[in-house]
XYZ file of C-alpha atoms in Angstrom:
730
model
C -26.883 -1.178 -1.808
C -30.560 -2.138 -1.452
C -29.644 -5.653 -2.545
C -26.943 -5.775 0.090
C -29.366 -4.657 2.811
C -31.760 -7.407 1.779
C -28.898 -9.876 1.915
C -27.908 -8.949 5.445
C -31.535 -8.867 6.598
C -31.704 -12.493 5.495
C -29.184 -13.579 8.094
C -30.318 -15.762 10.992
C -32.549 -13.918 13.395
C -31.030 -15.454 16.499
C -29.596 -12.970 18.904
C -26.020 -13.563 19.957
C -25.604 -15.550 23.116
C -23.629 -13.609 25.720
C -20.159 -14.780 26.507
C -16.812 -15.047 24.848
C -17.443 -18.492 23.430
C -20.939 -19.668 24.293
C -21.650 -22.400 21.801
C -25.316 -22.862 20.843
C -27.499 -24.066 23.674
C -30.186 -25.558 21.446
C -28.420 -27.409 18.660
C -30.249 -29.283 16.021
C -30.516 -32.914 17.026
C -28.380 -35.272 14.979
C -30.246 -37.840 12.836
C -31.218 -40.747 15.079
C -34.010 -43.093 15.927
C -36.636 -41.266 17.939
C -37.140 -41.951 21.586
C -40.549 -43.395 20.837
C -39.018 -45.854 18.410
C -36.368 -46.713 20.966
C -38.999 -47.353 23.639
C -41.041 -49.476 21.276
C -37.987 -51.391 20.227
C -36.978 -51.943 23.829
C -40.423 -53.241 24.768
C -40.285 -55.934 22.125
C -37.791 -58.049 24.012
C -36.618 -58.713 27.516
C -33.078 -58.364 28.758
C -32.360 -61.936 27.698
C -32.735 -60.908 24.052
C -29.301 -59.265 24.084
C -27.636 -62.034 26.100
C -26.119 -64.809 23.997
C -27.415 -68.344 24.632
C -25.636 -70.147 27.392
C -23.473 -73.104 26.648
C -23.808 -76.388 28.522
C -21.707 -75.294 31.425
C -23.317 -71.955 31.946
C -26.303 -72.970 34.137
C -25.073 -71.252 37.286
C -24.728 -67.972 35.422
C -28.315 -68.330 34.141
C -29.593 -68.987 37.639
C -27.904 -65.854 38.898
C -29.471 -63.900 36.077
C -32.938 -65.290 36.920
C -32.467 -64.346 40.559
C -31.506 -60.844 39.506
C -34.626 -60.677 37.380
C -36.875 -61.647 40.310
C -35.224 -59.036 42.479
C -35.952 -56.476 39.810
C -39.658 -57.256 39.892
C -39.758 -56.430 43.599
C -37.859 -53.238 43.260
C -37.044 -51.419 40.049
C -33.402 -51.062 39.368
C -32.138 -47.591 39.956
C -29.870 -47.995 36.954
C -26.260 -47.008 36.632
C -26.620 -43.547 38.085
C -24.475 -44.270 41.120
C -22.009 -46.615 39.535
C -19.619 -43.974 38.246
C -20.604 -41.038 40.393
C -16.939 -40.302 40.852
C -16.800 -39.198 37.186
C -19.694 -36.741 37.371
C -18.661 -34.435 40.157
C -19.195 -30.746 39.516
C -21.985 -28.315 38.846
C -25.197 -29.838 37.660
C -26.112 -28.993 34.067
C -29.580 -28.885 32.684
C -30.388 -32.201 31.064
C -27.359 -33.867 32.649
C -27.081 -36.077 35.725
C -26.120 -34.409 38.962
C -22.900 -35.104 40.765
C -24.903 -36.772 43.532
C -26.382 -39.944 42.031
C -29.052 -42.266 43.539
C -28.104 -44.244 46.564
C -28.008 -47.664 44.870
C -24.769 -46.899 43.012
C -23.151 -49.951 44.555
C -25.796 -52.200 43.102
C -25.396 -50.628 39.665
C -21.631 -51.018 39.833
C -22.107 -54.652 40.785
C -24.363 -55.132 37.813
C -21.767 -53.690 35.380
C -18.665 -55.143 36.926
C -20.204 -58.560 37.326
C -22.436 -60.343 34.853
C -23.350 -58.591 31.570
C -25.790 -55.652 32.017
C -29.331 -56.008 30.851
C -30.894 -53.906 28.111
C -33.119 -52.181 30.626
C -30.162 -51.260 32.814
C -28.148 -49.868 29.907
C -31.146 -47.978 28.540
C -31.889 -46.452 31.924
C -28.235 -45.511 32.423
C -28.006 -43.873 29.012
C -31.229 -41.966 29.519
C -29.707 -40.560 32.698
C -26.655 -39.507 30.648
C -24.242 -42.022 32.143
C -21.575 -42.475 29.488
C -19.987 -45.295 31.501
C -22.539 -47.588 29.861
C -20.551 -47.392 26.621
C -18.170 -50.203 27.556
C -20.869 -52.736 28.567
C -22.703 -51.804 25.374
C -19.595 -52.523 23.344
C -19.337 -55.874 25.130
C -22.929 -56.700 24.118
C -22.083 -55.791 20.504
C -19.074 -58.097 20.556
C -21.055 -60.934 22.152
C -23.710 -60.517 19.483
C -21.053 -60.712 16.774
C -19.611 -63.830 18.404
C -23.044 -65.442 18.557
C -23.633 -64.660 14.895
C -20.274 -66.150 13.991
C -21.030 -69.298 16.008
C -24.280 -69.799 14.079
C -26.290 -71.095 17.018
C -29.212 -68.704 16.591
C -31.709 -68.027 13.867
C -31.334 -65.040 11.587
C -34.542 -63.498 12.927
C -33.264 -63.745 16.475
C -29.963 -62.149 15.526
C -31.694 -59.291 13.735
C -33.973 -58.707 16.723
C -31.032 -58.620 19.131
C -29.007 -56.378 16.796
C -31.862 -53.869 16.605
C -31.706 -53.532 20.403
C -27.980 -52.956 20.338
C -28.338 -50.313 17.633
C -31.127 -48.601 19.564
C -28.808 -48.364 22.582
C -26.032 -47.049 20.350
C -28.333 -44.316 19.110
C -28.972 -43.262 22.694
C -25.256 -43.333 23.443
C -24.428 -41.434 20.272
C -26.888 -38.670 21.053
C -25.540 -38.370 24.590
C -21.910 -38.304 23.507
C -22.329 -35.890 20.592
C -24.598 -33.713 22.703
C -21.770 -33.279 25.206
C -19.263 -32.605 22.440
C -21.558 -30.151 20.746
C -21.502 -27.948 23.854
C -18.049 -28.747 25.174
C -17.644 -25.692 27.352
C -20.862 -26.418 29.213
C -19.721 -29.887 30.224
C -17.600 -30.681 33.246
C -14.029 -31.500 32.183
C -14.316 -35.112 33.401
C -17.574 -35.682 31.565
C -16.049 -34.171 28.424
C -13.134 -36.572 28.731
C -15.590 -39.477 29.035
C -17.373 -38.440 25.843
C -14.071 -38.075 24.019
C -12.961 -41.500 25.266
C -16.170 -43.059 23.926
C -15.628 -41.527 20.475
C -11.978 -42.617 20.473
C -13.010 -46.149 21.451
C -15.613 -46.275 18.702
C -13.013 -45.098 16.172
C -10.683 -47.889 17.249
C -13.505 -50.393 16.895
C -14.215 -49.006 13.398
C -10.603 -49.547 12.401
C -10.597 -53.071 13.786
C -13.774 -53.900 11.904
C -12.309 -52.495 8.701
C -9.135 -54.539 9.199
C -11.167 -57.732 9.818
C -13.122 -57.288 6.608
C -16.805 -58.034 5.926
C -18.276 -60.841 8.015
C -20.211 -63.887 6.765
C -22.895 -63.809 9.472
C -26.463 -62.721 8.961
C -25.950 -59.460 10.849
C -26.253 -56.136 9.019
C -23.008 -54.166 8.748
C -22.999 -51.415 11.385
C -19.331 -50.497 11.181
C -17.805 -48.036 10.614
C -20.021 -45.824 12.746
C -17.835 -42.746 11.999
C -18.624 -40.887 15.188
C -15.538 -38.703 14.746
C -16.901 -37.612 11.389
C -20.270 -36.926 12.981
C -18.520 -34.826 15.615
C -16.797 -32.782 12.911
C -20.134 -32.290 11.201
C -21.531 -31.056 14.482
C -18.627 -28.624 14.791
C -19.446 -27.256 11.334
C -23.112 -26.830 12.311
C -22.144 -25.109 15.545
C -19.831 -22.763 13.637
C -22.574 -21.980 11.141
C -25.021 -21.208 13.933
C -22.533 -19.029 15.802
C -21.427 -17.116 12.721
C -24.949 -16.843 11.350
C -26.349 -14.974 14.329
C -27.372 -11.394 13.561
C -25.346 -8.663 15.266
C -27.090 -6.919 18.128
C -26.994 -3.624 16.203
C -26.379 -2.639 12.596
C -27.388 -5.968 11.122
C -27.941 -4.337 7.724
C -24.544 -2.642 7.659
C -21.680 -4.689 6.168
C -19.181 -3.218 8.636
C -21.218 -4.544 11.557
C -21.632 -7.960 9.951
C -17.910 -8.218 9.186
C -17.050 -7.178 12.711
C -19.441 -9.762 14.153
C -18.016 -12.544 11.987
C -14.411 -11.661 12.728
C -14.887 -11.144 16.455
C -16.925 -14.332 16.847
C -14.358 -16.422 14.994
C -11.397 -14.971 16.858
C -12.898 -15.220 20.345
C -14.312 -18.710 19.761
C -11.044 -20.064 18.395
C -9.117 -18.547 21.280
C -11.467 -20.381 23.659
C -10.899 -23.605 21.727
C -7.126 -23.222 21.975
C -7.123 -22.283 25.659
C -9.883 -24.511 27.046
C -10.595 -27.387 24.684
C -7.254 -28.305 23.180
C -5.820 -29.481 26.546
C -8.773 -31.877 26.957
C -9.115 -33.274 23.422
C -6.930 -36.126 22.148
C -4.551 -35.118 19.360
C -6.313 -37.398 16.858
C -9.392 -35.152 17.038
C -7.488 -32.094 15.734
C -9.928 -29.950 17.637
C -8.354 -26.596 16.713
C -8.167 -27.500 13.044
C -11.759 -28.756 13.040
C -13.134 -25.536 14.498
C -10.812 -23.285 12.480
C -11.718 -24.924 9.170
C -15.443 -24.784 9.951
C -15.349 -21.107 10.930
C -13.146 -20.278 7.942
C -15.472 -22.038 5.505
C -18.514 -20.212 6.831
C -16.712 -16.851 6.789
C -15.534 -17.484 3.218
C -18.989 -18.596 2.061
C -20.554 -15.486 3.562
C -18.091 -13.161 1.823
C -18.359 -15.034 -1.475
C -22.127 -14.606 -1.397
C -21.731 -10.912 -0.650
C -19.242 -10.457 -3.486
C -21.879 -11.582 -5.979
C -23.861 -8.404 -5.393
C -23.259 -5.052 -7.046
C -21.188 -3.483 -4.291
C -21.014 0.184 -3.464
C -17.611 1.827 -2.934
C -17.718 1.464 0.840
C -18.675 -2.219 0.682
C -15.910 -2.946 -1.832
C -13.364 -1.368 0.478
C -14.649 -3.187 3.573
C -14.645 -6.515 1.754
C -11.044 -6.031 0.628
C -9.778 -4.798 3.971
C -11.190 -7.855 5.718
C -10.007 -10.348 3.117
C -6.534 -8.873 2.652
C -5.700 -7.349 6.019
C -7.869 -7.903 9.075
C -8.567 -11.612 8.589
C -4.981 -12.753 7.894
C -3.322 -10.316 10.299
C -5.728 -9.843 13.202
C -7.252 -13.330 13.280
C -4.991 -15.923 11.662
C -1.809 -14.251 12.919
C -3.148 -12.993 16.244
C -0.786 -13.743 19.153
C -2.993 -16.459 20.688
C -3.765 -18.220 17.400
C -0.744 -17.812 15.166
C 1.014 -20.879 16.517
C -2.044 -23.052 15.869
C -3.389 -21.665 12.602
C -0.341 -20.599 10.649
C 0.491 -24.067 9.388
C -3.060 -25.135 8.553
C -3.159 -23.491 5.142
C -6.638 -22.076 5.568
C -5.995 -19.789 2.612
C -7.770 -16.601 1.627
C -11.447 -15.884 2.155
C -11.859 -15.196 -1.580
C -10.161 -16.667 -4.664
C -7.288 -14.623 -6.181
C -9.175 -13.752 -9.366
C -12.067 -12.270 -7.429
C -9.664 -10.319 -5.232
C -7.983 -8.838 -8.320
C -11.340 -7.770 -9.714
C -12.262 -6.124 -6.428
C -8.886 -4.360 -6.267
C -9.325 -3.029 -9.805
C -12.769 -1.746 -8.854
C -11.340 -0.161 -5.717
C -8.577 1.633 -7.650
C -11.065 2.928 -10.189
C -13.389 4.162 -7.454
C -10.586 5.885 -5.590
C -9.274 7.597 -8.723
C -12.739 8.996 -9.428
C -13.161 10.103 -5.803
C -9.764 11.794 -5.685
C -10.439 13.578 -8.960
C -13.845 14.787 -7.802
C -12.595 15.978 -4.416
C -9.629 17.856 -5.878
C -11.779 19.536 -8.538
C -14.246 20.604 -5.866
C -11.468 22.031 -3.699
C -10.101 24.038 -6.645
C -13.560 25.267 -7.527
C -14.084 26.605 -3.998
C -10.651 28.246 -4.014
C -11.254 29.973 -7.367
C -14.599 31.171 -6.069
C -12.850 32.881 -3.137
C -10.448 34.598 -5.542
C -13.320 35.876 -7.665
C -15.166 37.140 -4.597
C -12.036 39.040 -3.505
C -11.836 37.172 -0.207
C -8.498 38.004 1.439
C -6.238 35.048 2.154
C -5.437 33.949 5.675
C -2.250 35.119 7.377
C -0.208 32.401 9.011
C 3.041 33.337 10.767
C 3.099 36.572 8.803
C 2.699 34.892 5.396
C -0.270 34.807 3.054
C -1.777 31.361 3.367
C -4.205 29.246 1.361
C -5.814 25.986 2.474
C -5.886 24.578 -1.054
C -2.524 22.826 -0.847
C -3.410 21.290 2.523
C -6.749 20.061 1.174
C -5.162 18.456 -1.878
C -2.370 16.853 0.143
C -4.929 15.402 2.562
C -7.011 14.006 -0.303
C -3.955 12.340 -1.809
C -2.666 11.076 1.545
C -6.012 9.630 2.561
C -6.327 7.743 -0.713
C -2.799 6.397 -0.265
C -3.430 5.387 3.359
C -6.753 3.787 2.453
C -5.107 1.558 -0.137
C -2.244 0.694 2.203
C -4.769 -0.304 4.887
C -5.681 -3.157 2.541
C -2.177 -4.183 1.437
C 1.118 -2.419 0.856
C 1.083 -3.727 -2.698
C -2.251 -2.024 -3.343
C -0.725 1.125 -1.858
C 2.006 0.930 -4.492
C -0.586 0.434 -7.198
C -2.642 3.441 -6.186
C 0.492 5.584 -6.149
C 0.768 5.028 -9.893
C -2.859 6.098 -10.261
C -2.243 9.219 -8.184
C 0.851 10.019 -10.245
C -1.574 10.472 -13.131
C -4.299 12.324 -11.256
C -2.092 14.811 -9.412
C -0.296 16.325 -12.438
C -3.671 16.626 -14.187
C -4.985 18.558 -11.209
C -1.906 20.793 -11.058
C -2.387 21.696 -14.708
C -5.994 22.595 -13.961
C -4.782 24.656 -11.009
C -2.293 26.468 -13.227
C -4.985 27.291 -15.799
C -7.366 28.583 -13.130
C -4.600 30.720 -11.616
C -3.611 32.172 -14.983
C -7.227 33.076 -15.619
C -7.344 34.823 -12.264
C -4.147 36.738 -13.093
C -5.810 38.098 -16.219
C -9.240 38.901 -14.814
C -8.587 39.894 -11.228
C -6.142 42.777 -11.603
C -8.657 45.315 -10.272
C -9.475 43.349 -7.128
C -8.342 44.761 -3.821
C -6.788 41.519 -2.579
C -5.296 40.620 -5.946
C -1.621 40.735 -4.935
C -2.267 39.030 -1.579
C -4.001 36.094 -3.295
C -1.197 35.869 -5.845
C 1.310 35.619 -2.991
C -0.834 33.013 -1.203
C -0.894 30.811 -4.307
C 2.868 31.138 -4.765
C 3.271 30.040 -1.144
C 1.092 27.007 -1.952
C 3.854 25.729 -4.199
C 6.075 25.158 -1.161
C 3.581 22.815 0.503
C 3.062 20.872 -2.705
C 6.784 20.571 -3.352
C 7.670 19.477 0.178
C 4.895 16.865 0.206
C 6.005 15.374 -3.097
C 9.694 15.314 -2.202
C 9.081 13.718 1.200
C 6.284 11.271 0.453
C 6.749 10.315 -3.194
C 9.777 8.171 -3.819
C 9.928 8.788 -7.553
C 12.823 9.415 -9.956
C 14.007 12.989 -10.267
C 12.774 13.356 -13.834
C 9.296 12.209 -12.781
C 9.369 14.650 -9.884
C 10.367 17.434 -12.255
C 7.369 16.637 -14.442
C 5.110 16.720 -11.401
C 6.512 20.064 -10.290
C 6.420 21.553 -13.806
C 2.954 23.150 -13.507
C 3.906 24.548 -10.102
C 7.037 26.109 -11.576
C 4.951 27.779 -14.270
C 2.449 28.990 -11.699
C 5.191 30.452 -9.541
C 6.921 32.081 -12.508
C 3.721 33.732 -13.675
C 3.073 34.877 -10.120
C 6.539 36.447 -9.896
C 6.028 38.212 -13.205
C 2.772 39.647 -11.920
C 4.294 40.835 -8.646
C 7.305 42.393 -10.400
C 5.413 43.891 -13.312
C 4.919 47.343 -11.771
C 8.506 47.481 -10.559
C 9.775 46.595 -14.025
C 7.710 49.432 -15.450
C 9.238 51.851 -12.959
C 12.788 50.683 -13.758
C 12.455 50.860 -17.545
C 12.954 54.667 -17.909
C 15.804 54.582 -15.403
C 17.738 52.019 -17.425
C 17.189 54.002 -20.593
C 19.158 56.875 -19.057
C 22.361 54.873 -19.657
C 21.992 55.192 -23.435
C 20.136 58.470 -23.492
C 23.068 60.158 -21.734
C 25.580 57.931 -23.550
C 26.835 56.616 -20.201
C 27.552 60.161 -19.011
C 26.440 59.453 -15.408
C 26.346 55.651 -14.920
C 26.905 55.796 -11.156
C 24.020 58.171 -10.481
C 21.715 56.236 -12.781
C 22.470 52.961 -11.008
C 21.929 54.567 -7.591
C 18.446 55.645 -8.670
C 17.711 52.112 -9.884
C 18.834 50.492 -6.624
C 16.891 53.039 -4.536
C 13.707 52.304 -6.497
C 14.090 48.553 -5.989
C 14.824 48.957 -2.282
C 11.638 50.981 -1.819
C 9.467 48.255 -3.318
C 10.928 45.224 -1.524
C 8.526 45.383 1.498
C 5.689 44.516 -0.885
C 7.047 40.971 -1.002
C 7.440 40.407 2.734
C 4.442 38.029 2.932
C 6.120 35.537 0.623
C 7.670 32.478 2.233
C 11.412 32.925 2.788
C 12.445 30.581 -0.003
C 10.198 32.379 -2.460
C 11.490 35.781 -1.398
C 14.927 34.484 -2.299
C 13.668 33.200 -5.646
C 11.936 36.478 -6.360
C 15.101 38.347 -5.420
C 17.025 36.112 -7.815
C 14.529 36.989 -10.552
C 15.012 40.668 -9.722
C 18.796 40.213 -9.717
C 18.530 38.615 -13.167
C 16.388 41.507 -14.375
C 18.935 44.117 -13.260
C 21.864 42.322 -14.927
C 19.853 41.637 -18.073
C 18.725 45.238 -18.462
C 22.259 46.496 -17.867
C 23.597 44.223 -20.645
C 20.776 45.345 -22.947
C 21.904 48.939 -22.534
C 25.508 47.966 -23.319
C 24.301 46.173 -26.450
C 22.447 49.169 -27.962
C 25.371 49.904 -30.364
C 25.138 53.598 -29.558
C 28.586 53.859 -28.019
C 31.859 53.428 -29.935
C 35.148 53.989 -28.109
C 38.263 54.104 -30.257
C 40.969 54.447 -27.642
C 42.122 51.936 -25.080
C 41.878 54.534 -22.313
C 38.200 55.160 -23.016
C 37.478 51.413 -23.099
C 39.325 50.907 -19.807
C 37.384 53.719 -18.158
C 34.062 52.219 -19.323
C 35.176 48.802 -18.072
C 35.881 50.334 -14.688
C 32.337 51.735 -14.510
C 30.891 48.364 -15.466
C 32.922 46.627 -12.748
C 31.716 49.136 -10.164
C 28.112 48.690 -11.289
C 28.478 44.894 -11.180
C 29.766 45.071 -7.632
C 26.918 47.332 -6.547
C 24.237 45.103 -8.076
C 25.771 41.916 -6.691
C 26.134 43.336 -3.181
C 22.602 44.749 -3.034
C 20.901 41.616 -4.357
C 22.949 39.228 -2.237
C 22.279 41.333 0.848
C 18.537 40.933 0.261
C 18.693 37.173 -0.210
C 19.458 36.516 -3.870
C 21.217 33.145 -4.261
C 22.161 33.911 -7.894
C 25.917 33.477 -7.632
C 25.809 32.293 -11.240
C 25.182 35.924 -12.287
C 28.298 37.218 -10.602
C 30.674 36.915 -13.635
C 28.135 38.233 -16.158
C 29.096 41.928 -16.052
C 32.759 41.687 -14.934
C 33.672 39.421 -17.853
C 32.052 41.800 -20.334
C 34.044 44.613 -18.738
C 37.200 42.553 -19.224
C 36.393 41.961 -22.905
C 35.971 45.715 -23.358
C 39.192 46.461 -21.465
C 41.500 43.986 -23.236
C 43.302 45.094 -26.412
C 44.995 41.864 -27.482
C 42.648 39.850 -29.760
C 44.070 36.562 -28.463
C 43.361 37.565 -24.862
C 39.872 38.636 -25.882
C 39.320 35.212 -27.482
C 40.208 33.479 -24.225
C 37.724 35.619 -22.273
C 35.019 35.018 -24.854
C 35.584 31.256 -24.763
C 35.413 31.250 -20.966
C 32.315 33.417 -21.026
C 30.553 31.088 -23.476
C 31.246 28.209 -21.085
C 29.543 30.057 -18.224
C 26.673 31.262 -20.396
C 26.022 28.839 -23.281
C 23.309 31.114 -24.684
C 25.914 33.854 -25.386
C 25.726 34.092 -29.175
C 27.694 35.782 -31.965
C 25.038 38.475 -32.107
C 25.575 39.304 -28.443
C 29.338 39.241 -28.934
C 29.103 41.538 -31.953
C 27.073 44.055 -29.955
C 29.772 44.188 -27.262
C 32.650 44.310 -29.776
C 30.913 47.256 -31.450
C 31.965 49.338 -28.437
C 35.638 48.641 -29.270
C 36.087 50.989 -32.226
C 39.775 50.184 -32.616
C 39.317 46.570 -33.791
C 39.763 45.720 -37.465
C 37.242 43.706 -39.424
C 39.540 40.706 -39.515
C 40.071 40.871 -35.754
C 36.342 40.990 -35.177
C 35.823 37.996 -37.434
C 38.593 36.101 -35.684
C 37.146 36.801 -32.245
C 33.632 35.850 -33.364
C 34.914 32.577 -34.781
C 35.863 31.383 -31.327
C 32.174 30.707 -30.732
C 32.251 28.248 -33.619
C 34.553 26.044 -31.567
C 32.044 24.432 -29.190
C 32.772 22.015 -26.387
C 29.307 20.588 -26.873
C 26.289 22.775 -27.417
C 23.766 22.554 -24.611
C 20.751 24.413 -23.440
C 21.558 26.736 -20.543
C 20.134 25.617 -17.207
C 19.495 29.282 -16.401
C 18.750 31.597 -19.313
C 20.410 35.007 -19.513
C 21.375 36.004 -23.035
C 18.441 34.103 -24.507
C 16.347 36.783 -22.798
C 18.271 39.564 -24.573
C 17.402 40.486 -28.146
C 20.104 42.173 -30.203
C 20.288 43.611 -33.717
C 20.827 40.829 -36.237
C 22.737 42.964 -38.807
C 26.410 42.271 -39.288
C 28.539 45.074 -37.958
C 32.159 45.853 -38.347
C 33.661 48.122 -35.820
C 35.299 50.441 -38.377
C 32.037 51.010 -40.221
C 30.801 53.270 -37.436
C 33.485 55.982 -37.624
C 32.871 56.318 -41.343
C 29.269 57.290 -40.774
C 28.619 61.019 -41.095
C 28.191 63.134 -38.014
C 30.139 63.422 -34.823
C 27.810 61.202 -32.754
C 30.035 58.159 -33.220
C 33.069 59.765 -31.625
C 32.054 60.941 -28.158
C 34.482 62.599 -25.831
C 35.264 60.064 -23.051
C 37.306 62.421 -20.897
C 34.632 62.133 -18.182
C 35.469 58.439 -17.848
C 38.939 59.215 -16.543
C 37.490 60.459 -13.257
C 33.875 59.562 -12.683
C 31.931 62.687 -11.941
C 28.301 63.618 -11.628
C 28.859 66.913 -13.488
C 27.521 67.170 -16.987
C 30.262 65.863 -19.289
C 31.906 68.150 -21.745
C 32.555 67.378 -25.373
C 29.503 65.165 -26.007
C 27.807 66.059 -29.279
């Protein structure tokens, strides 16, 4: 950065000239013969030196010239100031003739319109800035060429006369290019005169080139290339304008870029609006200025790119090269029609742009990673210090998700402010950084779950972090147009975080429900209705603890609770402690299971559980227990396995163990239906994979042969459900 500051301090120290387009008022003078040399050269010969020798019949013209010379000795000629006063009307400019010329304009006009002007007259006119002297000067040049071609004069005389013509041309050139160098300071008519002189000189150059080299003793003075000199002056003016130091912040790249861009845009707009209507098309005035400004801008940026740039400078360089320059300058409303077809190109070569973009992406990835890690560190510190989370609309709220989303969004927007393509590239970088952060977030949260159980605000912070998952998920779904499998990978750590959070919130409730569920087997299903009522009442009492979860997460938690109730109920049915030999007993038990299923489904649905997929879990098991025909049982089992692919032979055996009236062969036949698979697949929602059953092979008739009466309970209580203590149980 120090190198960059030194670079910008090295810019021109000129202060910017006020005005929208105020071209330099003190341009460097173009290479020319000095005024002293011109004066000395002029004093070497009289006016006759530039007048070709008269032929035999030209005596009257010589006499008139001698009379004019005598008149000049009495009174100095006032030059050509008044000859073309009609062309110089307007405000007087410093260093330029006024609109009101000396009173002897008529005499000057007579001198130019009549016989050829003398050297002194042309010199005086040019010194006063009268560009009308260009045509008489061209006539002198042609007469000199004719004299040289005729061969009537010595070589020394021709050289002496040519030197006078060239000295006058130097004066004319300086006057003309001086006007064109500051075109907005000149009156429109005077500007047109200067342009006409350059155009005339260009035509004369072309004619001389077409005629080929002459055989006279004169030195070749064509082509003069005044149009090329004008373009060179435009380039120098552009360099001076663009090289001026900004009024403030000269050492800051942003200020320098802004100065360069604003100067170029405003100056080119002035060229289009004010100069283009006055300049002939052959000048290509807009193209000349645009190319000069572009070249200086590009050279400045190329020099800057050679330094070791900091992150901010890299970004500013790219945003100007790729966005602001092409869009706000080249394609600005006032310039787009003029500049779009010029092919100015980029300010930097493509290879250098690619290197800068790679550096930018690397810098942004590091910044995003650092900012996200810092945000997580501060959040974990608040957990450890037992700082309660904020409450927003009645929900526990954490700022972590908002901070991370802002970090990601700002990086995305920053890249897109350069080009949309770079925005697409940084998205791929962020698709790597964000999952890495979410995994770090998950690890930090799991550590908090283990270590913070004794903190007062433990549960509130758990809820706040679960609520964070909603903000993350919504942001990714809305702003990241990625395939579903990629989105699932991104959301994976959040799913784990949420699941662990649910387990933590439900842990105490699960502990309270465990002894209640055990009553089913401890009483051998003597009072299933009363037991289930106690379970539902316990759950209902604890539900307010989850009110600060976002609505969608309350539903998910209720679904998890719904799953827990169904799972625990099936576990109790699968304990193999109940064997019913008669169809009536099996039907009565099936009726209790159906009633329990309805109660669980109604309660959970009423409190927001969306788990409709659990609805057939208990009723179908009740139907398997109720049916007596092995073929009908097979159909139910096959259907059940379709709904719950994780329903295994072990689970089926545990349920069939209740039906004590099935033979071994019937059990084997029913179990074999699970061998006929329509295509094994992992269940999208696990149920039976959460239930562990005994792995031993059981045959329903093995139980009645066991000693003791415990395998043959009296099921008379199942005929009419009652809360009285059943009779006949061993």
